[in-house]
Each structure stands twice: as structure tokens, then as C-alpha cells.
Amino acid sequence: MHLAGLVARDRGDLSRAEDLMRESLDLPGVTGRTQAEFANNLGNLLLGAGYTPSAEVMYQYSLAAHELPQARLGLARAALELLRPDDALAHLDRLPAGAMGPSAVLLRAEALSQTGERKAALDVLTAAGPEVQGRTEYWLALGARLVDLGLFDDALTALRPLLRGPDATRARLAIVDLCVARRDWEGAQAILREGLAAEPGHVEMLSRSAALAWMQGDDARFADGFRNALAAAPDDPALRLAFVATLQNASRHDEAERVLREGLALRPDDEYALALLALRCAETDRQAEAEKAIDIALARAPELELVRENAAIVALTGLRADDALRHTDWLIERRPRGQTGWALRSLALRIAGDDTWRALAEPERVCRVATLAPPEGFSTIAEYNAELALRLRQRHTLQAHPLVNSVRGGTQIEIHMGSETDEVVRAFFEVIHPAIEAYMTAMPQLPGHPLFGRAAKGYRISGCWSVRLFGGGGSHVGHIHPRGWLSSAYYLAVPPEVSQDPHRAGWLHFGRPPYPVPGIGPTGWVQPDNGRLALFPSYQWHGVEPFPGQGERMTVAFDVVPTGG
């Protein structure tokens, strides 16, 4: 029975494989180590299919039957995917010494990196033996950890030999990440051109190349690589969907829809394309067509998160609260700490007239505003902000926003805390600490709450960036931060057109999604002010209104995740 499940898995029939594996667990005589191995295999199946919480349960079931090292490793992998690196390290610590093979070493390094222990992560890798160093994954991980610490030349030395082997493509992408981290845009494009000459239809390299060209100001031909590749391979669904995403993020919505429909003419039952078409129709007041497309996608692939997310959105734009709540229940059950499910649920509760949304997302309850004190060496926060803005302005050398986020009419750059060497920039992380600590200390104890229920003793910064918006249209479309817990906006430079506008131009708004949900508008606002920090749940819908004039609105934003229990 179990072997039949493994065969079904290898043939791609994952639903049948799961049924057979579950049935094998209940057969008489399946106990002890056998039961543990069966449960571990099922956990691997679920983890590979994206059902991480269910996989975690199955690994725990396996360990209850027998202490199987493979299941302990599976638990560590699941914990990392669920953004719990501390738990992953705890599981790895319980492995017997003989089970610390290459996979465990690489997982430990990744977990330490996620907790912010970047030097310790590098130490784990540099101490690894030849059985680990003989794997491509080792050198890719080593390169990433060196980049984290700003050791770019050492990272390039680690990665460059891979360019001559079978994993050249992965090495090129890692080197592109390295170039981007050091803001070497031309170097990144040169590596991508070299890779695309060898693999002109490679989806990830095409996406990176288009995004870099767009940010460097090429708004006319940035997607030509996609157009040429799709003309050569019109039946490639992954290529088509990546092209559609690139066009959508560049606000080329009409062309994106045309490309999507051309794909559906070739593959009428493509659930990914149907889900994207449904969203496009819902956004443009074609509700009946949206519902028809999403119903077909749901019938074909109810287990796909993209399908469920877009089904929830279509239900919201059609004011079908019960359906929206049902889909968000599914999303939250699958990823209890996922921010998207909670964000959509807050909207579903609002259109249902259920006031429990207030405990989730009412700004007065879950958002906090503070004015920060300057770091040592600066007499006022305005003086510090002026110097910090000057340093960051020198890094804003791109011409347009990234193709994967909410910025419009401005630019965005990453700030890498682990590799940052500028003392003025590094001081920012000291400046924000008291406000974050005060908010976490004041959080009520509410088990199960997606924000307050995860309050812990400590925190780490999981991402940080600066945004520079310009008058005459600079804005953020409504969005959330899917991989955060607590998110932020800190104001460095605020033009008079923003601070004095009676109509809230350039203000931060909460509660309004990017989708046209009837009757759903902002639930709160934050007026930008030099030195002001706004903190809010990562699942809280937020955006920025366009503002007039020619002024500059500069912010630093970051995401926080809890640590320490």
C-alpha cells in the first residue's frame, strides 16, 4: 500500500499518493520504525506540495512512533518554511551526532542566518567537512552568507567556479544577487546577458533582466526578452505566466491580459492563468467573468494557494462574504502565520458586517505611532534625519520602482543590516529599538491573534529598505508584507505638500486594499512628520496617497519578526 503511494507520487498523482500513504498508516502491524518511516514519507510529500503545517504534524507523528533522524530534519525544514528558525535550530540540536550530514549542516547555516546570526552561519559552513563541500548547495549557501556579511569579493571567489559546471545557471543567479547587493546594476545585467545567451528561455533570468532594465529607466524595451522567448516557445506556461506578472507589475495591464488570454486559447484549463484572469476581471468591474474563471480554477485545483487567494478576492469584490470567509479559513489553516490569509479575512469580516475585524485590523487597536530620539552624536532627530537622508539619497541611483512591489513614481533600495558599514545608517537600528520594544511590551496577551498572539521576548529585523517618492504622482498602492509580522514606515524627509495637505495627499492610509471592494475604504491615517515612526501588523492593508508638487518624500521601512519564545 505504501509502495503504491510512492509510485503515485513519482508519477505526479499527489492526491492519490497522499490517500494511499495515509491508508497505509492505519493498516494492522504498522508500528514503531515502520510507522515512523511511512509518516516521514508522507511528511515529505506534504512539504513538497506546499502543505507545510500538515507536513509538520506528520513529522511529529513519525517521531512519536520512533526517533527517526529524517523526520527530525523534516521538522527543521518545516520550521524554516514557517518562519520559525529558532525551532529549526532546536530540532537540529536534538539530532544524534552521526546524523549531522550535509543536509543538517546546510539547514543549520540557513536557520542561523534567519535568526540574524550571520557570522555564526558562516562559521558553520567554513567548518564543514569535504562531504558537505562537495555539494553545489554548499557553495551557493557559502556565497549567500558571505554576501550577508558584505564580503563580496570572497563570495564571488566561492561562486565563480560553479560557472564551469552543471549548476552554472544557479551560480549566475547567485552572482546577480551579489551584484544587486553591492548596487552594481551593470554587472548584474552583464551576467544575465551571458546566461540568456546560453538559455534564452530561462524564466528566472528573464524576470531578473526585465526588472533591472525597468529600474534603470528602460520602460519601452524592458520586456523584449520575454516577448522573443514566448514567440519561440508559446506552449511554455511558466514562461507565459512570468511574462504576465512582469507586465502587470509595470502597469501594462492590457498587454498582460492579452498574453494571458492567448495562453488560455492554447490551454483552456490552466488553473494559474484562470486565477490570474479572474483577478484581472474582478479589478476591472467584470464580476460575472471573474466568477466564471475562478470557479473553473477551483474545480481543477482547490489546493493551490494562488487559486484560493484569488477566489477570496473575487468573492470580496462580489460582496459574497460567506465565500470569502470560507476561502480565508482555508488559507489560514494552511499557513497560520501567513499574512495574506489574515489580510483577506479582515476584509471578509468587514463586508460581512462582523465587528470582530476590529480586533484584527482597526488602526486604534493594532497600530502605533512614535516620535524617535536621535542617536549619540546628533542633537535633534531632524539633524540625524538630514544626514541619513543624504547618505541614502546617494544610493537611490535607479530610475524606477522595482517590478515586485507597491512603489509608484519613485525608487526603492535595500538596506542590508548585516553588511552595512556606514555608521550613520547603522545607527538607524539603534534609533528604532526603543519604539519597537515599547510596542511589543505593551501588546496584550491574546493567544491565536495573528499579531498579539505571537508577541515574544525579542525580535529581529527581517528586511529593511528606503523609498524615495516624488511629487506629481509618487504613491504606494495598497498592499501587505507577506513575510513580516510587524511592519513600519519611518519619515526622513516630508515636503510641505504632504505635511500641510488638508486632503491627506502623501499620507499613509490603512484598511484599503488594491481591489475594488464596494464600501471598503480607509480605516485610519498617519500624517507623515520628520522623525515619526508608524508600526502596524504586516497583514494590515496600507498604502500612500499621491501628492502634488515636486518635493521628495523619503522613508525607511522594515519588517520585524518575533524571537525568543
CSV table of C-alpha atoms in Angstrom, one decimal, residues 282-460:
chain,number,residue,atom,x,y,z
A,282,ALA,CA,-12.5,41.5,-10.7
A,283,GLU,CA,-10.3,44.5,-10.7
A,284,THR,CA,-12.0,46.0,-13.8
A,285,ASP,CA,-15.7,45.5,-12.9
A,286,ARG,CA,-16.3,42.3,-14.9
A,287,GLN,CA,-17.6,40.3,-11.9
A,288,ALA,CA,-19.5,37.7,-13.9
A,289,GLU,CA,-16.5,36.8,-16.0
A,290,ALA,CA,-14.3,36.8,-12.9
A,291,GLU,CA,-16.6,34.3,-11.1
A,292,LYS,CA,-16.8,32.0,-14.1
A,293,ALA,CA,-13.0,31.9,-14.4
A,294,ILE,CA,-12.3,31.3,-10.7
A,295,ASP,CA,-15.0,28.6,-10.5
A,296,ILE,CA,-13.2,26.6,-13.2
A,297,ALA,CA,-9.9,27.1,-11.5
A,298,LEU,CA,-11.3,26.0,-8.1
A,299,ALA,CA,-12.9,22.9,-9.7
A,300,ARG,CA,-9.5,21.9,-11.1
A,301,ALA,CA,-7.1,22.9,-8.3
A,302,PRO,CA,-8.8,23.8,-5.0
A,303,GLU,CA,-5.5,23.1,-3.2
A,304,LEU,CA,-3.5,25.8,-4.9
A,305,GLU,CA,-2.9,28.9,-2.7
A,306,LEU,CA,-3.0,31.3,-5.7
A,307,VAL,CA,-6.4,29.9,-6.7
A,308,ARG,CA,-7.7,30.2,-3.1
A,309,GLU,CA,-6.3,33.7,-2.7
A,310,ASN,CA,-7.9,35.0,-5.9
A,311,ALA,CA,-11.1,33.1,-5.1
A,312,ALA,CA,-11.3,35.1,-1.9
A,313,ILE,CA,-10.6,38.4,-3.7
A,314,VAL,CA,-13.3,37.6,-6.3
A,315,ALA,CA,-15.7,36.8,-3.5
A,316,LEU,CA,-14.8,40.1,-1.8
A,317,THR,CA,-15.4,42.2,-5.0
A,318,GLY,CA,-18.7,40.5,-5.4
A,319,LEU,CA,-19.6,41.1,-1.7
A,320,ARG,CA,-20.0,37.3,-1.1
A,321,ALA,CA,-18.9,37.4,2.5
A,322,ASP,CA,-19.6,33.7,3.3
A,323,ASP,CA,-17.4,32.5,0.3
A,324,ALA,CA,-14.7,35.0,1.2
A,325,LEU,CA,-14.6,33.7,4.8
A,326,ARG,CA,-14.6,30.1,3.6
A,327,HIS,CA,-11.6,30.7,1.4
A,328,THR,CA,-9.7,32.7,4.1
A,329,ASP,CA,-10.4,29.9,6.6
A,330,TRP,CA,-8.6,27.6,4.2
A,331,LEU,CA,-5.7,29.9,3.7
A,332,ILE,CA,-5.2,30.5,7.5
A,333,GLU,CA,-5.5,26.8,8.3
A,334,ARG,CA,-2.8,26.1,5.7
A,335,ARG,CA,-0.5,28.9,6.9
A,336,PRO,CA,-1.5,30.0,10.4
A,337,ARG,CA,1.3,32.7,10.4
A,338,GLY,CA,0.8,33.7,6.8
A,339,GLN,CA,-0.1,37.4,6.4
A,340,THR,CA,-2.2,37.1,3.2
A,341,GLY,CA,-4.9,34.9,4.8
A,342,TRP,CA,-5.4,37.3,7.7
A,343,ALA,CA,-5.3,40.4,5.4
A,344,LEU,CA,-8.1,39.0,3.3
A,345,ARG,CA,-10.0,37.8,6.4
A,346,SER,CA,-10.1,41.3,7.8
A,347,LEU,CA,-11.8,42.4,4.6
A,348,ALA,CA,-14.2,39.5,4.6
A,349,LEU,CA,-15.3,40.3,8.2
A,350,ARG,CA,-15.9,43.9,7.2
A,351,ILE,CA,-18.2,43.1,4.3
A,352,ALA,CA,-20.0,40.6,6.5
A,353,GLY,CA,-20.7,43.3,9.0
A,354,ASP,CA,-18.8,41.4,11.7
A,355,ASP,CA,-17.2,43.7,14.1
A,356,THR,CA,-14.6,41.1,15.1
A,357,TRP,CA,-12.5,42.6,12.3
A,358,ARG,CA,-11.7,45.5,14.7
A,359,ALA,CA,-9.6,43.2,17.0
A,360,LEU,CA,-7.6,42.2,13.9
A,361,ALA,CA,-7.1,45.4,12.0
A,362,GLU,CA,-8.7,48.5,13.5
A,363,PRO,CA,-5.8,51.0,13.5
A,364,GLU,CA,-6.5,52.3,17.0
A,365,ARG,CA,-6.0,48.8,18.3
A,366,VAL,CA,-3.1,47.3,16.3
A,367,CYS,CA,-1.1,50.3,15.0
A,368,ARG,CA,1.3,52.6,16.9
A,369,VAL,CA,2.9,55.9,16.2
A,370,ALA,CA,6.0,57.2,17.9
A,371,THR,CA,8.5,60.1,17.5
A,372,LEU,CA,12.1,58.9,17.9
A,373,ALA,CA,15.1,60.3,19.7
A,374,PRO,CA,18.4,61.0,17.9
A,375,PRO,CA,21.4,58.7,18.2
A,376,GLU,CA,24.5,59.7,20.0
A,377,GLY,CA,26.4,62.5,18.2
A,378,PHE,CA,23.2,64.3,17.0
A,379,SER,CA,21.4,67.0,18.9
A,380,THR,CA,18.0,66.5,17.3
A,381,ILE,CA,16.2,63.8,15.3
A,382,ALA,CA,15.8,66.3,12.4
A,383,GLU,CA,19.6,66.7,12.3
A,384,TYR,CA,20.1,63.0,12.2
A,385,ASN,CA,17.4,62.5,9.6
A,386,ALA,CA,19.0,65.1,7.3
A,387,GLU,CA,22.3,63.3,7.4
A,388,LEU,CA,20.7,59.8,7.0
A,389,ALA,CA,18.7,61.1,4.0
A,390,LEU,CA,21.9,62.5,2.4
A,391,ARG,CA,23.6,59.1,2.7
A,392,LEU,CA,20.6,57.2,1.3
A,393,ARG,CA,20.0,59.7,-1.4
A,394,GLN,CA,23.4,58.8,-2.8
A,395,ARG,CA,22.3,55.2,-3.2
A,396,HIS,CA,19.0,55.9,-4.9
A,397,THR,CA,20.6,55.7,-8.4
A,398,LEU,CA,17.9,53.8,-10.2
A,399,GLN,CA,15.2,55.4,-12.3
A,400,ALA,CA,12.0,53.5,-11.4
A,401,HIS,CA,10.5,51.3,-8.8
A,402,PRO,CA,11.2,47.5,-8.6
A,403,LEU,CA,8.7,45.3,-10.5
A,404,VAL,CA,7.7,43.4,-7.5
A,405,ASN,CA,6.3,45.9,-5.0
A,406,SER,CA,3.9,48.7,-4.3
A,407,VAL,CA,6.0,51.8,-5.2
A,408,ARG,CA,4.8,54.1,-7.9
A,409,GLY,CA,6.5,57.3,-9.0
A,410,GLY,CA,9.7,56.6,-7.1
A,411,THR,CA,12.6,54.3,-6.3
A,412,GLN,CA,13.5,51.8,-3.6
A,413,ILE,CA,16.8,50.4,-2.4
A,414,GLU,CA,17.6,47.7,0.1
A,415,ILE,CA,19.5,48.2,3.3
A,416,HIS,CA,21.3,45.1,4.5
A,417,MET,CA,21.8,45.3,8.2
A,418,GLY,CA,24.4,42.5,8.4
A,419,SER,CA,26.7,44.0,5.8
A,420,GLU,CA,26.1,47.7,6.4
A,421,THR,CA,29.3,49.7,7.1
A,422,ASP,CA,28.1,53.3,7.2
A,423,GLU,CA,27.8,54.2,10.9
A,424,VAL,CA,25.0,56.8,10.2
A,425,VAL,CA,22.9,54.1,8.5
A,426,ARG,CA,23.8,51.5,11.2
A,427,ALA,CA,22.6,54.0,13.9
A,428,PHE,CA,19.1,53.7,12.5
A,429,PHE,CA,18.7,50.3,14.0
A,430,GLU,CA,19.6,51.7,17.4
A,431,VAL,CA,17.1,54.6,16.9
A,432,ILE,CA,14.1,52.4,16.3
A,433,HIS,CA,14.8,49.9,19.1
A,434,PRO,CA,13.0,51.7,22.0
A,435,ALA,CA,9.8,52.2,20.0
A,436,ILE,CA,9.7,48.5,18.8
A,437,GLU,CA,10.5,47.2,22.3
A,438,ALA,CA,7.8,49.5,23.9
A,439,TYR,CA,5.1,48.3,21.5
A,440,MET,CA,6.0,44.7,22.0
A,441,THR,CA,6.0,45.1,25.8
A,442,ALA,CA,2.5,46.7,25.6
A,443,MET,CA,0.9,44.0,23.5
A,444,PRO,CA,-2.0,42.3,25.2
A,445,GLN,CA,-1.9,38.5,25.7
A,446,LEU,CA,-4.3,37.2,23.1
A,447,PRO,CA,-3.5,33.6,22.0
A,448,GLY,CA,-4.5,33.0,18.4
A,449,HIS,CA,-4.3,36.6,17.4
A,450,PRO,CA,-2.1,36.9,14.3
A,451,LEU,CA,-0.2,39.9,15.8
A,452,PHE,CA,-0.5,39.8,19.6
A,453,GLY,CA,-0.6,36.0,19.8
A,454,ARG,CA,3.0,35.9,18.6
A,455,ALA,CA,4.4,38.5,20.9
A,456,ALA,CA,7.8,37.3,22.3
A,457,LYS,CA,10.8,38.4,24.3
A,458,GLY,CA,12.8,39.6,21.4
A,459,TYR,CA,12.7,40.4,17.7
A,460,ARG,CA,14.9,40.6,14.6
